[in-house]
Every structure is written in structure tokens, then in C-alpha cells.
PDB file of C-alpha atoms in Angstrom:
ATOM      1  CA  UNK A   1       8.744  20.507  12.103  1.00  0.00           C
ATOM      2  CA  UNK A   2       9.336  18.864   8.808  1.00  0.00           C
ATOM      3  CA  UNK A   3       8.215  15.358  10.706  1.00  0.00           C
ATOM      4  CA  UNK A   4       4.583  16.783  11.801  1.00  0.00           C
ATOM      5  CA  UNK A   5       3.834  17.910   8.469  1.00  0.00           C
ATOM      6  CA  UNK A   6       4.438  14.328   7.242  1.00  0.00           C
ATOM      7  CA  UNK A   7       2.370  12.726   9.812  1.00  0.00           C
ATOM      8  CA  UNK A   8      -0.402  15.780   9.692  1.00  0.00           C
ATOM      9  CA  UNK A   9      -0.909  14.672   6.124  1.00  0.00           C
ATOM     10  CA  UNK A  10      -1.156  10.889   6.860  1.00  0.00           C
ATOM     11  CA  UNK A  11      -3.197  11.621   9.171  1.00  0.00           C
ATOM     12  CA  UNK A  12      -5.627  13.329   6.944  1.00  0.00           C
ATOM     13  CA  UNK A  13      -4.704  11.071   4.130  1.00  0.00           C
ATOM     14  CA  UNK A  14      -6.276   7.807   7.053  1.00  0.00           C
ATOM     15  CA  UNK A  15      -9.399   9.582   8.045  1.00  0.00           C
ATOM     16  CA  UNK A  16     -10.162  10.806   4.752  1.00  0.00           C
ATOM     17  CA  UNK A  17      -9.859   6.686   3.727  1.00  0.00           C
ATOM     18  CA  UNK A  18     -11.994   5.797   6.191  1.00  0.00           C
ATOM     19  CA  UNK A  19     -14.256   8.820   5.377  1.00  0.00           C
ATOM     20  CA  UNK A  20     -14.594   7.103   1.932  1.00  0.00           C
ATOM     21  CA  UNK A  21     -15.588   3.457   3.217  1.00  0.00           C
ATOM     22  CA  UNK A  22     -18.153   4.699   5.774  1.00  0.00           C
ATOM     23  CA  UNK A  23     -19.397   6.409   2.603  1.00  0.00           C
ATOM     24  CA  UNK A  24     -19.590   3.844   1.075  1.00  0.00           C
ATOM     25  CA  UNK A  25     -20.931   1.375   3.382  1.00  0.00           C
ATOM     26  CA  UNK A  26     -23.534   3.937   4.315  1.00  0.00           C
ATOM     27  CA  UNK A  27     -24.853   5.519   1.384  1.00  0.00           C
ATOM     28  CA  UNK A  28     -23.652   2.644  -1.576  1.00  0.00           C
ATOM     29  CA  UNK A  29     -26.881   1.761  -2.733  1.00  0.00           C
ATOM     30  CA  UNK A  30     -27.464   5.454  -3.369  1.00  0.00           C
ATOM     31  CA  UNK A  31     -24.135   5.954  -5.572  1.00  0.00           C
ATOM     32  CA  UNK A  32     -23.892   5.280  -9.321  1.00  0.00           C
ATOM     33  CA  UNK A  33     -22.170   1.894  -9.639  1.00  0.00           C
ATOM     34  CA  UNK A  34     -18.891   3.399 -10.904  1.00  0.00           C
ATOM     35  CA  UNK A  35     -18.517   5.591  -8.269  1.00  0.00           C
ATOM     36  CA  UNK A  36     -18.993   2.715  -5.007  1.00  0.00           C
ATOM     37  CA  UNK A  37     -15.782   1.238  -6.240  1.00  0.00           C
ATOM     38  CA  UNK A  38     -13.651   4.064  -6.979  1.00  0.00           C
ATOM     39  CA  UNK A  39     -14.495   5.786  -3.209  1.00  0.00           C
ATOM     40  CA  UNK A  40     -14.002   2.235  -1.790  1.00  0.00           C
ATOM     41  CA  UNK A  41     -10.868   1.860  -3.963  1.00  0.00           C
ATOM     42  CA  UNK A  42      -9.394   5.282  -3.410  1.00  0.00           C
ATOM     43  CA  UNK A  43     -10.425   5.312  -0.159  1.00  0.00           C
ATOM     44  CA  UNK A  44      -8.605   1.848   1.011  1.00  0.00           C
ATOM     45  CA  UNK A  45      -5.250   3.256  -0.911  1.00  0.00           C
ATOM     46  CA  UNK A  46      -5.660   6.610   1.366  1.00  0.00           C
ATOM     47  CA  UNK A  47      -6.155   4.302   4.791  1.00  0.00           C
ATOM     48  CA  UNK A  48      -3.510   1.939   3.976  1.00  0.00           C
ATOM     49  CA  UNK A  49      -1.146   4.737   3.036  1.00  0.00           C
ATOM     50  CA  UNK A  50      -1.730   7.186   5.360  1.00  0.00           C
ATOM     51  CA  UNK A  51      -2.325   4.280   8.336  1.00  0.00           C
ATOM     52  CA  UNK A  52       0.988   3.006   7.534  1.00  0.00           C
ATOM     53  CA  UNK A  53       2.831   6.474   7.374  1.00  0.00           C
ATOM     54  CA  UNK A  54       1.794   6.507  10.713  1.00  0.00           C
ATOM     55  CA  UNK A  55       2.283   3.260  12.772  1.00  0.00           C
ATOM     56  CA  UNK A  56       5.871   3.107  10.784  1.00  0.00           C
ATOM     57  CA  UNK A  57       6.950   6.236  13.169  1.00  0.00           C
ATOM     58  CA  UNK A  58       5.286   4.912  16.493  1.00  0.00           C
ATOM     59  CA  UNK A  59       7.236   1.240  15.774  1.00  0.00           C
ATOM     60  CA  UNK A  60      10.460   2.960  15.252  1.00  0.00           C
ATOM     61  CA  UNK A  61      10.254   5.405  18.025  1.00  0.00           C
ATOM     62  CA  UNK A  62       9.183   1.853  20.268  1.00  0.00           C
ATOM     63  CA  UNK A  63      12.567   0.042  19.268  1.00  0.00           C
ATOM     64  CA  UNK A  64      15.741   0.524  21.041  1.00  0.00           C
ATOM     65  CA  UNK A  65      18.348   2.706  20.184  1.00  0.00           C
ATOM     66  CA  UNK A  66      20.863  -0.162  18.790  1.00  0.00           C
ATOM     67  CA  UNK A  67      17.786  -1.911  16.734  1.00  0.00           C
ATOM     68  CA  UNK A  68      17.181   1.770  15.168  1.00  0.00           C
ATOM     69  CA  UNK A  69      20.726   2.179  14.481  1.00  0.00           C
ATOM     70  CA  UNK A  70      21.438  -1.273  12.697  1.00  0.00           C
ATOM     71  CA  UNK A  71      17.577  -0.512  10.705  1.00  0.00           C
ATOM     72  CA  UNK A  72      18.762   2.752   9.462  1.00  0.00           C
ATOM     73  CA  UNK A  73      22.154   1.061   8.458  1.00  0.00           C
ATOM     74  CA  UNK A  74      20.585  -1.809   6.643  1.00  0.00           C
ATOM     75  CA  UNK A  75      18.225   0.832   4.660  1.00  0.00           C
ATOM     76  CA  UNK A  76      21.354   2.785   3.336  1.00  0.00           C
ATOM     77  CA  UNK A  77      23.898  -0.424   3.007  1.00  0.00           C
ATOM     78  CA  UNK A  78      24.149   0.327  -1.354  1.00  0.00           C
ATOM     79  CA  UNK A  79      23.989  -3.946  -1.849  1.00  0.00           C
ATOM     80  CA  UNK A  80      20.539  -3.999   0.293  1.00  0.00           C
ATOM     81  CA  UNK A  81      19.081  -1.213  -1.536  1.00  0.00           C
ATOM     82  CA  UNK A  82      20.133  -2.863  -5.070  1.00  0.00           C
ATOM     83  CA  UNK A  83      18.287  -5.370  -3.915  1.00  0.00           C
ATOM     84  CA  UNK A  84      15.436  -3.854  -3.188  1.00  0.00           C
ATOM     85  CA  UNK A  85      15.549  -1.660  -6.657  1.00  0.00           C
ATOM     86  CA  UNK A  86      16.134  -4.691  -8.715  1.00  0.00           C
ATOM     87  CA  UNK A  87      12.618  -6.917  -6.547  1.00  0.00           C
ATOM     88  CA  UNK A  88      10.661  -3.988  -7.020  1.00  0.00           C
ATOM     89  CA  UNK A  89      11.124  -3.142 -10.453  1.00  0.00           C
ATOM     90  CA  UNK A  90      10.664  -6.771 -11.436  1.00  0.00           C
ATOM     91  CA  UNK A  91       7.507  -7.604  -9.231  1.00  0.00           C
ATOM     92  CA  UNK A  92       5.907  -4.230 -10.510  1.00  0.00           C
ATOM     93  CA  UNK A  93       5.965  -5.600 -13.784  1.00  0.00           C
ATOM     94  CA  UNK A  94       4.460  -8.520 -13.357  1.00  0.00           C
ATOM     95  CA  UNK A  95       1.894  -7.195 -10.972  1.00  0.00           C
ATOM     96  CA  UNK A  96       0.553  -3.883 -12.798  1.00  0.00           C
ATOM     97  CA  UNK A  97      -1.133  -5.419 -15.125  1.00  0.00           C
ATOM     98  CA  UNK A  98      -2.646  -8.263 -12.928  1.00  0.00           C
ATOM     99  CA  UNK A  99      -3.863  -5.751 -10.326  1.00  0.00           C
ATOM    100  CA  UNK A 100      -5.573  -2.772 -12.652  1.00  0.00           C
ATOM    101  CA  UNK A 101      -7.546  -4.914 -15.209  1.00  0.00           C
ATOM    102  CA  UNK A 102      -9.762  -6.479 -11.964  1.00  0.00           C
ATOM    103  CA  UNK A 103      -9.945  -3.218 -11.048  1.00  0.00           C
ATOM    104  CA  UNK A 104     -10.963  -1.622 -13.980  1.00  0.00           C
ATOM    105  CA  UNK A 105     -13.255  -3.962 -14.563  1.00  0.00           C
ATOM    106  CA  UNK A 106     -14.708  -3.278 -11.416  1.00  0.00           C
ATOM    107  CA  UNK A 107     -15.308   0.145 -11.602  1.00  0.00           C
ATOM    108  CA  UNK A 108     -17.002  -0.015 -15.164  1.00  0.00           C
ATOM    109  CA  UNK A 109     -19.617  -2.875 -14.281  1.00  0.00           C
ATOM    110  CA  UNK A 110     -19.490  -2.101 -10.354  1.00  0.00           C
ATOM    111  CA  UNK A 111     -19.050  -5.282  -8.736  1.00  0.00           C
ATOM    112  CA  UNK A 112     -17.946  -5.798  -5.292  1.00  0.00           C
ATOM    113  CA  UNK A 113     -16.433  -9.140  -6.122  1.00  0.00           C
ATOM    114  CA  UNK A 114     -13.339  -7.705  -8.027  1.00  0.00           C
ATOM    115  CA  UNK A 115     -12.488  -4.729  -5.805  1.00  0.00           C
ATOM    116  CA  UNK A 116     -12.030  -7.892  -3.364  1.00  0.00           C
ATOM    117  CA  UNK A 117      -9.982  -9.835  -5.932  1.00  0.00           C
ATOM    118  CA  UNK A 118      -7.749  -6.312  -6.437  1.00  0.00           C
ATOM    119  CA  UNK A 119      -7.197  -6.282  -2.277  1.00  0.00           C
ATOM    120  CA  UNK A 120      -6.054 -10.295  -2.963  1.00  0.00           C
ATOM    121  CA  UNK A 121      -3.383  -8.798  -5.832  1.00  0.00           C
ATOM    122  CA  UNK A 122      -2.221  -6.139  -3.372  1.00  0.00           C
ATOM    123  CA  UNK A 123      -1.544  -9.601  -0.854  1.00  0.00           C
ATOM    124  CA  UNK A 124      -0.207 -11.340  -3.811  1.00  0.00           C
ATOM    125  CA  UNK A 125       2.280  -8.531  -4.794  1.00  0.00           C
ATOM    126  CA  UNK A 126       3.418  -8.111  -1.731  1.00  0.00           C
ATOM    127  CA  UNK A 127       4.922 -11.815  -1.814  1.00  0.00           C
ATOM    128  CA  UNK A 128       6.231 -11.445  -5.132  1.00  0.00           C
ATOM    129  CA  UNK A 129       8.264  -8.594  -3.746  1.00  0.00           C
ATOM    130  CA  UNK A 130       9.603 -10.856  -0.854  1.00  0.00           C
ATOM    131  CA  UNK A 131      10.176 -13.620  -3.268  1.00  0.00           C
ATOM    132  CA  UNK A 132      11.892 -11.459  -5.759  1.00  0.00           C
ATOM    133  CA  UNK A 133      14.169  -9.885  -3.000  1.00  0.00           C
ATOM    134  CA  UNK A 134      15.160 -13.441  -1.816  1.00  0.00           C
ATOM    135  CA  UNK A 135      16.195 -14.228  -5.544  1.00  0.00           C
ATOM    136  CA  UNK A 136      17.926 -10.730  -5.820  1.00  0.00           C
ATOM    137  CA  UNK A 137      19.630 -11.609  -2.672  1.00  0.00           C
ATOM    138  CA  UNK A 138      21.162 -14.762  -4.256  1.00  0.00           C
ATOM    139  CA  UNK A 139      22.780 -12.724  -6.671  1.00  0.00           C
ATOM    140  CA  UNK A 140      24.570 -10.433  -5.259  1.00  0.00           C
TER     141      UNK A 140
END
């Protein structure tokens, strides 16, 4: 029960993302300028959440029993989740900054250009974090 509540709201969480682009894409030039990139902004946050809070289940419930096993041991082994803790905190740092001044910037002079540059920060952090875990990984 506790599982379909969690993919009933990620589900909602997905179309109302994708509610928000086709919003945007189809009434933009009607919105104030602030307001085309914060839907398109909140809007990708609320697909890419809620899309991946839902294909995460359907690749899990795809692998075999032994791969599931050994994933669910790796996530709860204490030196792979130091590892984790200590490449997250670090690349959050460095990225926080980084990704909300574009942003920001974006929302108060609404230009399309740096909501792109903020999805490019999001790609960006994302191999910070796998950088920072293989350096993390050293140390331990």
C-alpha cells in the first residue's frame, strides 16, 4: 500500500512536469517573462523527479532476484554509503552556487539561454558526484 502511494505521487509529480512545459511551450509568449522560466524550471524538476521515481521501480522489478539482492546489499554496506555521504556533500558545495545564480538570473531577465545553461549544471553535477565518489572510494 505504502509503495502505490509513492508511485501515485510521482506519477502526479511527472504529468504535472510535463503539464508545466506544454504550458509553456504553448502559451510562453503570453506569460510574464519571470514566470516562462520558473514553470519550465519547476516543471523539468517535477518530470525528472517524478519520471525517475518511477522507471527506478520498473528497472528493479526487471532485474533478477540475485542482481536485486547484491543492489540492496551494496546500498546498505556502511563503507559504500560513507562514500556516497562524503561525494555528495562535497559536490553540493561546489555545485549550489554554480547552478542557482544561471538560474536566477534567468528568471529575473527571462532568457531561455540560461535555463539551458542550468539543465548543462544539472549534467555537470552529476559528474562531479561520480568523480567525487571515485576519489572518496580511494580513501577508504
Amino acid at each position: 500500500m505504502k509503495m502505490n502511494w509513492k508511485l501515485a505521487l510521482a506519477a502526479a509529480a511527472a504529468v504535472a512536469g510535463l503539464g508545466l512545459f506544454i504550458a509553456v511551450f504553448a502559451v510562453g509568449d503570453n506569460m510574464p517573462e519571470g514566470m516562462v522560466g520558473l514553470c519550465a524550471g519547476i516543471g523539468g524538476a517535477l518530470l525528472g523527479l517524478g519520471g525517475g521515481a518511477l522507471v527506478i521501480p520498473l528497472y528493479l522489478r526487471a532485474a533478477p532476484e540475485e542482481q536485486r539482492r547484491e543492489m540492496e546489499r551494496v546500498e546498505r554496506d556502511e563503507r559504500n554509503a560513507a562514500i556516497r555521504l562524503h561525494a555528495g556533500l562535497s559536490t553540493w558545495h561546489w555545485t549550489l552556487v554554480a547552478l542557482w545564480l544561471p538560474f536566477v538570473v534567468a528568471l529575473m531577465q527571462g532568457q531561455r539561454l540560461w535555463i539551458g545553461l542550468c539543465c548543462a549544471m544539472l549534467v555537470c553535477h552529476s559528474a562531479f558526484y561520480l568523480v567525487n565518489i571515485y576519489r572518496w572510494s580511494k580513501k577508504f
